[in-house]
Short mmCIF file of N, CA and C in Angstrom, two decimals:
data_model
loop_
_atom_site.label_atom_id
_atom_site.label_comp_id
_atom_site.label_asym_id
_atom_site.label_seq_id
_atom_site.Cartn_x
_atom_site.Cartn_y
_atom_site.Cartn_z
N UNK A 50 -19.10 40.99 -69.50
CA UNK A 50 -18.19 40.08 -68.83
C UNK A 50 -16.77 40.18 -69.40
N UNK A 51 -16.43 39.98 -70.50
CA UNK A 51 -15.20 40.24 -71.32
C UNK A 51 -14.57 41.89 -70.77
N UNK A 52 -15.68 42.61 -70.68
CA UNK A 52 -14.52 43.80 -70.39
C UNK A 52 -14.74 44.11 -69.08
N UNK A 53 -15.51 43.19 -68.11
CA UNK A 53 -14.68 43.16 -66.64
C UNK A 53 -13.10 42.34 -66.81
N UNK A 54 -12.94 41.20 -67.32
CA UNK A 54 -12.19 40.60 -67.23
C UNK A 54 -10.78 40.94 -67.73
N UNK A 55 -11.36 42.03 -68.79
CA UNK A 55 -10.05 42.64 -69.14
C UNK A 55 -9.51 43.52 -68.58
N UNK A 56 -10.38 44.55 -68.00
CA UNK A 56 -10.19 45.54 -66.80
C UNK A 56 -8.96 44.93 -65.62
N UNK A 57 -9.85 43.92 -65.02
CA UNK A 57 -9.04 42.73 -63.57
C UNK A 57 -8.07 42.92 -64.49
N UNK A 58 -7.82 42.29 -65.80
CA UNK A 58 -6.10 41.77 -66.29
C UNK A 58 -5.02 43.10 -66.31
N UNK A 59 -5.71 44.26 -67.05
CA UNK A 59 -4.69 45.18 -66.80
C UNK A 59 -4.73 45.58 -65.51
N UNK A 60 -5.27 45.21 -64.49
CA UNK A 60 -4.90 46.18 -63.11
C UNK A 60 -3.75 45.20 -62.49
N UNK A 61 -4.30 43.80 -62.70
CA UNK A 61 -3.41 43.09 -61.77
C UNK A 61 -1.54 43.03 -63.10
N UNK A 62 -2.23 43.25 -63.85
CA UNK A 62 -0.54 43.25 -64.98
C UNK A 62 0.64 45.11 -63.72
N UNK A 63 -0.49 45.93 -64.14
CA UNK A 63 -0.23 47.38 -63.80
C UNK A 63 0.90 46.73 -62.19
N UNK A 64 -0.25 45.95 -61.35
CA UNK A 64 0.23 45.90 -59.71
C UNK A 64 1.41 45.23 -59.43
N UNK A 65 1.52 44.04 -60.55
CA UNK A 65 2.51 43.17 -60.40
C UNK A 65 4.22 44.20 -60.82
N UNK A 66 3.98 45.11 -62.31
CA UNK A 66 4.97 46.04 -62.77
C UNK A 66 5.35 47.06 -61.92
N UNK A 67 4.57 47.18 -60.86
CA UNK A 67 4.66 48.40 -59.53
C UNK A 67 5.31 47.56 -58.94
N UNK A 68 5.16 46.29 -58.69
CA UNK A 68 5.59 45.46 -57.31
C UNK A 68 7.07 45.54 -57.94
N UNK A 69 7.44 44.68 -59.03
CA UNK A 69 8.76 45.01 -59.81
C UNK A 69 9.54 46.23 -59.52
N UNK A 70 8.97 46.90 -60.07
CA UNK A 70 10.36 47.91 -60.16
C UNK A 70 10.22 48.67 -58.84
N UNK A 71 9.05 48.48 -57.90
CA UNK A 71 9.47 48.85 -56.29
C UNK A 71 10.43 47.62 -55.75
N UNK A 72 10.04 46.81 -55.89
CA UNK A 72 10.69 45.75 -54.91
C UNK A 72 11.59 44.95 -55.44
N UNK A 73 11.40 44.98 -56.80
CA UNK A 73 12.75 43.75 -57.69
C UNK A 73 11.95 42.52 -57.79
N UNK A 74 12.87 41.70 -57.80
CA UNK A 74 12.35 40.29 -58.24
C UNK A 74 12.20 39.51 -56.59
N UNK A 75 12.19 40.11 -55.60
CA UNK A 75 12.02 39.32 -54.79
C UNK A 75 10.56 39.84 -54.58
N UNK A 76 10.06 40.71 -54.90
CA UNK A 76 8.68 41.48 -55.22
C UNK A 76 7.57 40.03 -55.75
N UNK A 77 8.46 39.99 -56.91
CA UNK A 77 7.87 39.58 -58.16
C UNK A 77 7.48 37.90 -57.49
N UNK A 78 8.88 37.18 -57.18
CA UNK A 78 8.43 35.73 -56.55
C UNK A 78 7.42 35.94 -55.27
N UNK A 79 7.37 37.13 -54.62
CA UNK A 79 6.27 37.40 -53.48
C UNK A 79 4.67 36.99 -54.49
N UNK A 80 4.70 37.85 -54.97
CA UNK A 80 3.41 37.94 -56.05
C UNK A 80 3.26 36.90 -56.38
N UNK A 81 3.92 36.26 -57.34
CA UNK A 81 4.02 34.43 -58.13
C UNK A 81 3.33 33.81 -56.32
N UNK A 82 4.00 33.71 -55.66
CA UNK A 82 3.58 32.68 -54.34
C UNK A 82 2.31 32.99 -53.74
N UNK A 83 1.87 34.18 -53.77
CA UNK A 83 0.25 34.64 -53.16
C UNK A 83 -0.26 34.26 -54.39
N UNK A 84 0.05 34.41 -55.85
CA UNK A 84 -1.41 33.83 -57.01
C UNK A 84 -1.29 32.55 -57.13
N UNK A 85 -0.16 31.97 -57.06
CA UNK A 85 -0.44 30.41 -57.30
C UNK A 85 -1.16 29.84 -56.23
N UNK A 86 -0.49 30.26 -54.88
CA UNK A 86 -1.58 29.76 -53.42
C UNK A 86 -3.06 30.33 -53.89
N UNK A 87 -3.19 31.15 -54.02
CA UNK A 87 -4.94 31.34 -54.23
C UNK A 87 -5.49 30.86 -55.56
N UNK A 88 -4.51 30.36 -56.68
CA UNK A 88 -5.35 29.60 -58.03
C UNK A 88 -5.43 28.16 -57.32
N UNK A 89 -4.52 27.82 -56.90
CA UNK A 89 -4.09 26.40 -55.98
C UNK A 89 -5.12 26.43 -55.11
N UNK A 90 -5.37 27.17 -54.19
CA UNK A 90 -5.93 26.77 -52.67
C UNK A 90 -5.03 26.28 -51.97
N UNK A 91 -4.50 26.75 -51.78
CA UNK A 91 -3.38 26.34 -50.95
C UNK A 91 -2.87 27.20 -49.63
N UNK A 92 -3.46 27.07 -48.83
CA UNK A 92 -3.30 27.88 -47.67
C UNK A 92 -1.49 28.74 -47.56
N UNK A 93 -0.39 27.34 -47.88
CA UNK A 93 0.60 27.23 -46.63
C UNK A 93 1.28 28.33 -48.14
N UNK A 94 1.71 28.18 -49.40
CA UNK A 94 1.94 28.69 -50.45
C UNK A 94 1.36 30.68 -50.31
N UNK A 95 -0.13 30.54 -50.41
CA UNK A 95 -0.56 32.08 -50.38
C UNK A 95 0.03 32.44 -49.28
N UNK A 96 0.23 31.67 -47.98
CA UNK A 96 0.70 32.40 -46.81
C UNK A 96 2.18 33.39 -47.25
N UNK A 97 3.22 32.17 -47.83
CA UNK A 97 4.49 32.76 -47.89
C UNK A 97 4.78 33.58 -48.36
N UNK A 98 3.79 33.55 -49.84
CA UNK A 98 4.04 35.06 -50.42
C UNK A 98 3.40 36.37 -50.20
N UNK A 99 2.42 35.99 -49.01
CA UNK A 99 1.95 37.30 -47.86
C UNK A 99 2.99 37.61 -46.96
N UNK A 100 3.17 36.82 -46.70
CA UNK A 100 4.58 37.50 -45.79
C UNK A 100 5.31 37.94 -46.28
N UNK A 101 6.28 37.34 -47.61
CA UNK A 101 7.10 37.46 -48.22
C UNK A 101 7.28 39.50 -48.34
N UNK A 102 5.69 39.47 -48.92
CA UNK A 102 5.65 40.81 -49.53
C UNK A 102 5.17 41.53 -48.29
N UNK A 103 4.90 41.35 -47.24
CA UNK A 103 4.44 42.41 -45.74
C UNK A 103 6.11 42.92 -45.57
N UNK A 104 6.81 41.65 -45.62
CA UNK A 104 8.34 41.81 -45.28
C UNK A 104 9.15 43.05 -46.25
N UNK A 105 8.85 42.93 -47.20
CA UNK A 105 9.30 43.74 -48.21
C UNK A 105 8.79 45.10 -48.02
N UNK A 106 7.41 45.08 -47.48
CA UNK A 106 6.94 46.68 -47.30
C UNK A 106 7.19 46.95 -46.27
N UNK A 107 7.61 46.43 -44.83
CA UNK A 107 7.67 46.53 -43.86
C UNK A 107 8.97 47.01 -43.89
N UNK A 108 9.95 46.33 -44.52
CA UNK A 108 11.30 46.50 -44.40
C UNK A 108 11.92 47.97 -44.09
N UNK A 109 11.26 48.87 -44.69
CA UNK A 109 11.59 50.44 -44.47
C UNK A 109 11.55 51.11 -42.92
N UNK A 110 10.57 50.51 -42.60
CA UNK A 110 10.20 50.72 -41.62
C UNK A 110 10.75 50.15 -40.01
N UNK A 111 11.35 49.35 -40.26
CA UNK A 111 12.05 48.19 -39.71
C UNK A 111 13.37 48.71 -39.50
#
């Protein structure tokens, strides 16, 4: 159990430092708003920072 849990921690540390230096800090508050909505339960919160970050990947494309 301990070294699943440590595994999850460096992947999601790794995804969040990808989201960073791809996207900046508007990356980063994307990320913060989808984990707090899903530690929260919070539907309307995880929503924003799904969008937040679709918007950000989408943006190229756009």
């Amino acid at each position: 159990m301990p070294a699943l849990a440590l595994l999850s921690a460096l992947f999601i540390i790794g995804f969040e430092q990808l989201v960073q230096w791809k996207y900046g800090a508007a990356g980063i508050v994307g990320m913060l708003l989808l984990s707090v909505g899903i530690k929260a339960k919070s539907p309307a919160v995880s929503s924003a920072g799904a969008v937040l970050l679709a918007v950000l990947l989408a943006g190229p494309a756009l």
